[in-house]
């Protein structure tokens, strides 16, 4: 980086590099995130951790098609999608990007959002958005706080906390496929996962499927008018946005439609004539065969 001297008023020497001059909030320096080295392990430890968030990410990843260029937003997608692609060995079939200018690798999660281990390329932030808002990516995976009866999604304001939109609006407006990833309820949700599917041990304190969202971050009506494909993926159910509104298309094994889904919503969704069952493989340890699923599809055009 070059800074013109006319812009420099003073040079301050950092006395405690480990504390005050870190690469990220979580670590002092890792060359695999800045392009100076390649770490072959590809974040296998993170990929091996099974959780509700990972199960949601896995089900969302099953919507992918080979050759797709994807974006991952903060929250569940950025935390789990990169490790999932690495674990399933499909990083050569899907190009993952992050709004900061990242291509490829395994994006860092949590407060370290915006960087990636072993990235293929790093470009300027504004150049990345020229691509996003111009051509538009094939799939974007976004976190979500609420969805309402009209297919509107709130990802920017939760109660008194307003996180703001960031690049959310630009990306979701032009992506060909928008996949929202969220737990069905929030605040204390506990589940059992296994080969028999999913069991709700403790429901979350607040509902995410509401009559009206607190703030419209993603406009369901506009999405329908544009013919955009939108899915709302949770640990127990999948919804698809149709011309008439959100439609429940899939439920997990072990989940009761009335008790665990309809009674935990503030509106009555459309229900597909034939509800399919979520593959129980998303609830177990180890790779689940997404690579083989991609190979059976025609590939993204």
GROMACS .gro file of C-alpha atoms in nm:
model
  301
    1UNK     CA    1   0.000   0.000   0.000
    2UNK     CA    2   0.130   0.348  -0.094
    3UNK     CA    3   0.016   0.660   0.091
    4UNK     CA    4   0.110   0.999  -0.060
    5UNK     CA    5   0.334   1.189   0.180
    6UNK     CA    6   0.114   1.499   0.167
    7UNK     CA    7  -0.156   1.298   0.349
    8UNK     CA    8   0.074   1.194   0.636
    9UNK     CA    9   0.085   1.416   0.944
   10UNK     CA   10   0.269   1.179   1.175
   11UNK     CA   11   0.411   0.828   1.205
   12UNK     CA   12   0.323   0.641   1.524
   13UNK     CA   13   0.529   0.339   1.627
   14UNK     CA   14   0.322   0.052   1.769
   15UNK     CA   15   0.483  -0.068   2.091
   16UNK     CA   16   0.271  -0.383   2.139
   17UNK     CA   17   0.231  -0.553   1.801
   18UNK     CA   18   0.061  -0.864   1.938
   19UNK     CA   19  -0.213  -0.659   2.100
   20UNK     CA   20  -0.250  -0.342   1.897
   21UNK     CA   21  -0.137  -0.431   1.543
   22UNK     CA   22  -0.312  -0.760   1.476
   23UNK     CA   23  -0.414  -0.895   1.138
   24UNK     CA   24  -0.767  -0.962   1.269
   25UNK     CA   25  -0.947  -0.957   1.601
   26UNK     CA   26  -0.891  -1.331   1.642
   27UNK     CA   27  -0.522  -1.375   1.557
   28UNK     CA   28  -0.202  -1.177   1.519
   29UNK     CA   29  -0.091  -1.302   1.176
   30UNK     CA   30  -0.171  -1.591   0.943
   31UNK     CA   31  -0.009  -1.564   0.597
   32UNK     CA   32  -0.270  -1.795   0.441
   33UNK     CA   33  -0.529  -1.517   0.479
   34UNK     CA   34  -0.317  -1.245   0.316
   35UNK     CA   35  -0.185  -1.449   0.024
   36UNK     CA   36   0.175  -1.503   0.141
   37UNK     CA   37   0.134  -1.878   0.203
   38UNK     CA   38  -0.098  -2.170   0.134
   39UNK     CA   39  -0.226  -2.386   0.418
   40UNK     CA   40  -0.316  -2.728   0.280
   41UNK     CA   41  -0.543  -2.834   0.567
   42UNK     CA   42  -0.828  -2.614   0.439
   43UNK     CA   43  -0.983  -2.556   0.779
   44UNK     CA   44  -1.070  -2.924   0.835
   45UNK     CA   45  -1.128  -2.871   1.209
   46UNK     CA   46  -1.410  -2.625   1.144
   47UNK     CA   47  -1.558  -2.850   0.876
   48UNK     CA   48  -1.578  -3.143   1.118
   49UNK     CA   49  -1.791  -2.959   1.375
   50UNK     CA   50  -2.157  -3.060   1.352
   51UNK     CA   51  -2.415  -2.801   1.458
   52UNK     CA   52  -2.760  -2.670   1.371
   53UNK     CA   53  -2.593  -2.394   1.169
   54UNK     CA   54  -2.395  -2.646   0.969
   55UNK     CA   55  -2.707  -2.856   0.903
   56UNK     CA   56  -2.881  -2.548   0.765
   57UNK     CA   57  -2.580  -2.464   0.550
   58UNK     CA   58  -2.566  -2.818   0.414
   59UNK     CA   59  -2.932  -2.814   0.310
   60UNK     CA   60  -2.878  -2.476   0.145
   61UNK     CA   61  -2.569  -2.605  -0.039
   62UNK     CA   62  -2.777  -2.885  -0.191
   63UNK     CA   63  -2.950  -2.619  -0.402
   64UNK     CA   64  -2.622  -2.542  -0.581
   65UNK     CA   65  -2.534  -2.636  -0.935
   66UNK     CA   66  -2.188  -2.713  -1.068
   67UNK     CA   67  -2.007  -2.411  -1.211
   68UNK     CA   68  -2.201  -2.158  -1.003
   69UNK     CA   69  -2.041  -1.841  -0.870
   70UNK     CA   70  -2.176  -1.774  -0.523
   71UNK     CA   71  -2.165  -1.507  -0.255
   72UNK     CA   72  -2.186  -1.569   0.119
   73UNK     CA   73  -2.312  -1.307   0.363
   74UNK     CA   74  -2.252  -1.267   0.735
   75UNK     CA   75  -2.401  -1.510   0.982
   76UNK     CA   76  -2.467  -1.876   0.908
   77UNK     CA   77  -2.356  -1.865   0.539
   78UNK     CA   78  -2.014  -1.711   0.593
   79UNK     CA   79  -1.947  -1.922   0.903
   80UNK     CA   80  -2.028  -2.262   0.750
   81UNK     CA   81  -2.047  -2.254   0.369
   82UNK     CA   82  -1.672  -2.239   0.304
   83UNK     CA   83  -1.592  -2.528   0.541
   84UNK     CA   84  -1.880  -2.729   0.390
   85UNK     CA   85  -1.748  -2.684   0.035
   86UNK     CA   86  -1.401  -2.787   0.156
   87UNK     CA   87  -1.529  -3.092   0.341
   88UNK     CA   88  -1.735  -3.202   0.040
   89UNK     CA   89  -1.434  -3.142  -0.191
   90UNK     CA   90  -1.629  -2.922  -0.434
   91UNK     CA   91  -1.420  -2.605  -0.419
   92UNK     CA   92  -1.315  -2.670  -0.779
   93UNK     CA   93  -1.680  -2.694  -0.887
   94UNK     CA   94  -1.814  -2.384  -0.709
   95UNK     CA   95  -1.654  -2.039  -0.695
   96UNK     CA   96  -1.716  -1.878  -0.356
   97UNK     CA   97  -1.690  -1.500  -0.319
   98UNK     CA   98  -1.721  -1.249  -0.036
   99UNK     CA   99  -1.825  -0.886  -0.083
  100UNK     CA  100  -1.489  -0.752   0.037
  101UNK     CA  101  -1.324  -0.880  -0.283
  102UNK     CA  102  -1.249  -1.243  -0.199
  103UNK     CA  103  -1.255  -1.531  -0.449
  104UNK     CA  104  -1.212  -1.893  -0.339
  105UNK     CA  105  -1.063  -2.041  -0.024
  106UNK     CA  106  -1.238  -2.086   0.310
  107UNK     CA  107  -1.385  -1.758   0.442
  108UNK     CA  108  -1.320  -1.675   0.806
  109UNK     CA  109  -1.631  -1.662   1.022
  110UNK     CA  110  -1.776  -1.444   1.296
  111UNK     CA  111  -1.612  -1.107   1.356
  112UNK     CA  112  -1.341  -1.193   1.102
  113UNK     CA  113  -1.589  -1.176   0.812
  114UNK     CA  114  -1.435  -1.050   0.490
  115UNK     CA  115  -1.118  -1.257   0.452
  116UNK     CA  116  -1.049  -1.609   0.328
  117UNK     CA  117  -0.783  -1.874   0.383
  118UNK     CA  118  -0.607  -1.977   0.060
  119UNK     CA  119  -0.807  -1.735  -0.155
  120UNK     CA  120  -0.759  -1.761  -0.533
  121UNK     CA  121  -0.781  -1.385  -0.578
  122UNK     CA  122  -0.822  -1.062  -0.382
  123UNK     CA  123  -0.967  -0.762  -0.564
  124UNK     CA  124  -1.073  -0.414  -0.455
  125UNK     CA  125  -1.402  -0.385  -0.266
  126UNK     CA  126  -1.557  -0.143  -0.515
  127UNK     CA  127  -1.457  -0.360  -0.811
  128UNK     CA  128  -1.633  -0.653  -0.647
  129UNK     CA  129  -1.959  -0.460  -0.628
  130UNK     CA  130  -1.933  -0.361  -0.993
  131UNK     CA  131  -1.950  -0.732  -1.064
  132UNK     CA  132  -2.228  -0.800  -0.815
  133UNK     CA  133  -2.454  -0.518  -0.934
  134UNK     CA  134  -2.367  -0.563  -1.300
  135UNK     CA  135  -2.367  -0.927  -1.402
  136UNK     CA  136  -2.510  -1.053  -1.076
  137UNK     CA  137  -2.398  -1.375  -0.912
  138UNK     CA  138  -2.565  -1.713  -0.956
  139UNK     CA  139  -2.641  -1.785  -0.588
  140UNK     CA  140  -2.619  -1.572  -0.278
  141UNK     CA  141  -2.651  -1.724   0.069
  142UNK     CA  142  -2.763  -1.474   0.332
  143UNK     CA  143  -2.848  -1.479   0.700
  144UNK     CA  144  -3.198  -1.370   0.802
  145UNK     CA  145  -3.378  -1.257   1.114
  146UNK     CA  146  -3.740  -1.274   0.996
  147UNK     CA  147  -3.960  -1.362   0.699
  148UNK     CA  148  -4.323  -1.258   0.670
  149UNK     CA  149  -4.638  -1.370   0.488
  150UNK     CA  150  -4.542  -1.168   0.179
  151UNK     CA  151  -4.193  -1.312   0.145
  152UNK     CA  152  -4.028  -0.999   0.281
  153UNK     CA  153  -3.712  -1.069   0.479
  154UNK     CA  154  -3.559  -0.866   0.761
  155UNK     CA  155  -3.185  -0.901   0.803
  156UNK     CA  156  -3.103  -0.551   0.921
  157UNK     CA  157  -3.303  -0.468   1.237
  158UNK     CA  158  -3.366  -0.698   1.532
  159UNK     CA  159  -3.560  -0.526   1.808
  160UNK     CA  160  -3.365  -0.219   1.914
  161UNK     CA  161  -3.049  -0.334   1.735
  162UNK     CA  162  -3.001  -0.211   1.379
  163UNK     CA  163  -2.700  -0.378   1.221
  164UNK     CA  164  -2.757  -0.206   0.888
  165UNK     CA  165  -2.760  -0.344   0.535
  166UNK     CA  166  -2.398  -0.334   0.425
  167UNK     CA  167  -2.392  -0.488   0.077
  168UNK     CA  168  -2.703  -0.698   0.142
  169UNK     CA  169  -2.942  -0.494  -0.075
  170UNK     CA  170  -2.705  -0.465  -0.372
  171UNK     CA  171  -2.628  -0.838  -0.372
  172UNK     CA  172  -2.979  -0.978  -0.318
  173UNK     CA  173  -3.129  -0.742  -0.578
  174UNK     CA  174  -2.930  -0.890  -0.868
  175UNK     CA  175  -2.850  -1.249  -0.767
  176UNK     CA  176  -3.028  -1.510  -0.975
  177UNK     CA  177  -3.097  -1.728  -0.670
  178UNK     CA  178  -3.129  -1.595  -0.313
  179UNK     CA  179  -3.102  -1.851  -0.034
  180UNK     CA  180  -3.175  -1.730   0.320
  181UNK     CA  181  -3.032  -1.940   0.603
  182UNK     CA  182  -3.189  -1.917   0.948
  183UNK     CA  183  -3.301  -2.119   1.246
  184UNK     CA  184  -3.680  -2.157   1.257
  185UNK     CA  185  -3.705  -1.986   1.596
  186UNK     CA  186  -3.446  -1.785   1.786
  187UNK     CA  187  -3.317  -1.744   2.139
  188UNK     CA  188  -3.249  -2.073   2.311
  189UNK     CA  189  -3.342  -2.326   2.043
  190UNK     CA  190  -3.213  -2.676   2.127
  191UNK     CA  191  -3.238  -2.981   1.903
  192UNK     CA  192  -3.123  -3.340   1.874
  193UNK     CA  193  -2.987  -3.440   1.533
  194UNK     CA  194  -2.907  -3.784   1.400
  195UNK     CA  195  -2.979  -4.059   1.149
  196UNK     CA  196  -3.349  -4.045   1.239
  197UNK     CA  197  -3.374  -3.678   1.161
  198UNK     CA  198  -3.444  -3.389   1.395
  199UNK     CA  199  -3.614  -3.358   1.734
  200UNK     CA  200  -3.695  -3.023   1.898
  201UNK     CA  201  -3.580  -3.037   2.261
  202UNK     CA  202  -3.649  -2.673   2.341
  203UNK     CA  203  -3.815  -2.414   2.121
  204UNK     CA  204  -3.663  -2.070   2.075
  205UNK     CA  205  -3.812  -1.779   2.269
  206UNK     CA  206  -3.909  -1.573   1.966
  207UNK     CA  207  -4.054  -1.648   1.626
  208UNK     CA  208  -3.887  -1.569   1.295
  209UNK     CA  209  -4.181  -1.649   1.066
  210UNK     CA  210  -4.398  -1.344   1.137
  211UNK     CA  211  -4.698  -1.161   0.991
  212UNK     CA  212  -4.495  -0.851   0.914
  213UNK     CA  213  -4.120  -0.804   0.942
  214UNK     CA  214  -3.984  -0.519   1.154
  215UNK     CA  215  -3.793  -0.383   0.856
  216UNK     CA  216  -3.795  -0.486   0.490
  217UNK     CA  217  -3.440  -0.569   0.385
  218UNK     CA  218  -3.550  -0.794   0.098
  219UNK     CA  219  -3.874  -0.714  -0.083
  220UNK     CA  220  -4.076  -1.026  -0.166
  221UNK     CA  221  -4.310  -0.848  -0.408
  222UNK     CA  222  -4.024  -0.711  -0.618
  223UNK     CA  223  -3.851  -1.049  -0.614
  224UNK     CA  224  -4.167  -1.215  -0.747
  225UNK     CA  225  -4.206  -0.954  -1.019
  226UNK     CA  226  -3.847  -1.015  -1.130
  227UNK     CA  227  -3.891  -1.390  -1.132
  228UNK     CA  228  -3.610  -1.433  -0.883
  229UNK     CA  229  -3.570  -1.771  -0.713
  230UNK     CA  230  -3.582  -1.735  -0.335
  231UNK     CA  231  -3.563  -2.001  -0.064
  232UNK     CA  232  -3.580  -1.974   0.314
  233UNK     CA  233  -3.388  -2.269   0.460
  234UNK     CA  234  -3.411  -2.368   0.827
  235UNK     CA  235  -3.308  -2.669   1.032
  236UNK     CA  236  -3.658  -2.821   1.014
  237UNK     CA  237  -3.827  -2.680   0.702
  238UNK     CA  238  -3.767  -2.520   0.364
  239UNK     CA  239  -3.986  -2.251   0.208
  240UNK     CA  240  -3.986  -2.133  -0.154
  241UNK     CA  241  -4.121  -1.795  -0.258
  242UNK     CA  242  -4.399  -1.831  -0.516
  243UNK     CA  243  -4.620  -1.576  -0.694
  244UNK     CA  244  -4.879  -1.627  -0.418
  245UNK     CA  245  -4.632  -1.606  -0.127
  246UNK     CA  246  -4.404  -1.835   0.076
  247UNK     CA  247  -4.473  -2.205   0.024
  248UNK     CA  248  -4.364  -2.478   0.263
  249UNK     CA  249  -4.203  -2.743   0.042
  250UNK     CA  250  -4.003  -2.961   0.280
  251UNK     CA  251  -3.994  -3.076   0.643
  252UNK     CA  252  -3.744  -3.278   0.842
  253UNK     CA  253  -3.789  -3.634   0.959
  254UNK     CA  254  -3.902  -3.634   1.323
  255UNK     CA  255  -4.072  -3.296   1.293
  256UNK     CA  256  -4.448  -3.260   1.343
  257UNK     CA  257  -4.607  -3.030   1.084
  258UNK     CA  258  -4.867  -2.882   1.317
  259UNK     CA  259  -4.674  -2.862   1.645
  260UNK     CA  260  -4.323  -2.782   1.526
  261UNK     CA  261  -4.396  -2.569   1.219
  262UNK     CA  262  -4.743  -2.420   1.184
  263UNK     CA  263  -4.787  -2.343   1.555
  264UNK     CA  264  -4.446  -2.173   1.561
  265UNK     CA  265  -4.544  -1.929   1.284
  266UNK     CA  266  -4.752  -1.611   1.290
  267UNK     CA  267  -4.902  -1.672   0.946
  268UNK     CA  268  -5.034  -1.973   0.756
  269UNK     CA  269  -4.808  -2.055   0.463
  270UNK     CA  270  -4.897  -2.217   0.136
  271UNK     CA  271  -4.819  -2.588   0.160
  272UNK     CA  272  -4.696  -2.794  -0.133
  273UNK     CA  273  -4.924  -3.075  -0.245
  274UNK     CA  274  -4.642  -3.319  -0.176
  275UNK     CA  275  -4.413  -3.222   0.109
  276UNK     CA  276  -4.073  -3.379   0.067
  277UNK     CA  277  -3.852  -3.491   0.353
  278UNK     CA  278  -3.521  -3.322   0.426
  279UNK     CA  279  -3.233  -3.567   0.368
  280UNK     CA  280  -3.130  -3.699   0.710
  281UNK     CA  281  -2.767  -3.694   0.593
  282UNK     CA  282  -2.742  -3.324   0.681
  283UNK     CA  283  -2.768  -3.418   1.050
  284UNK     CA  284  -2.469  -3.655   1.065
  285UNK     CA  285  -2.092  -3.625   1.085
  286UNK     CA  286  -1.865  -3.635   0.781
  287UNK     CA  287  -1.909  -3.550   0.414
  288UNK     CA  288  -2.262  -3.619   0.289
  289UNK     CA  289  -2.213  -3.653  -0.087
  290UNK     CA  290  -2.292  -3.306  -0.218
  291UNK     CA  291  -2.020  -3.358  -0.481
  292UNK     CA  292  -2.212  -3.652  -0.626
  293UNK     CA  293  -2.535  -3.450  -0.616
  294UNK     CA  294  -2.373  -3.175  -0.822
  295UNK     CA  295  -2.241  -3.421  -1.078
  296UNK     CA  296  -2.595  -3.552  -1.137
  297UNK     CA  297  -2.720  -3.204  -1.220
  298UNK     CA  298  -2.665  -3.045  -1.560
  299UNK     CA  299  -2.449  -2.765  -1.422
  300UNK     CA  300  -2.512  -2.395  -1.400
  301UNK     CA  301  -2.545  -2.197  -1.722
   0.00000   0.00000   0.00000
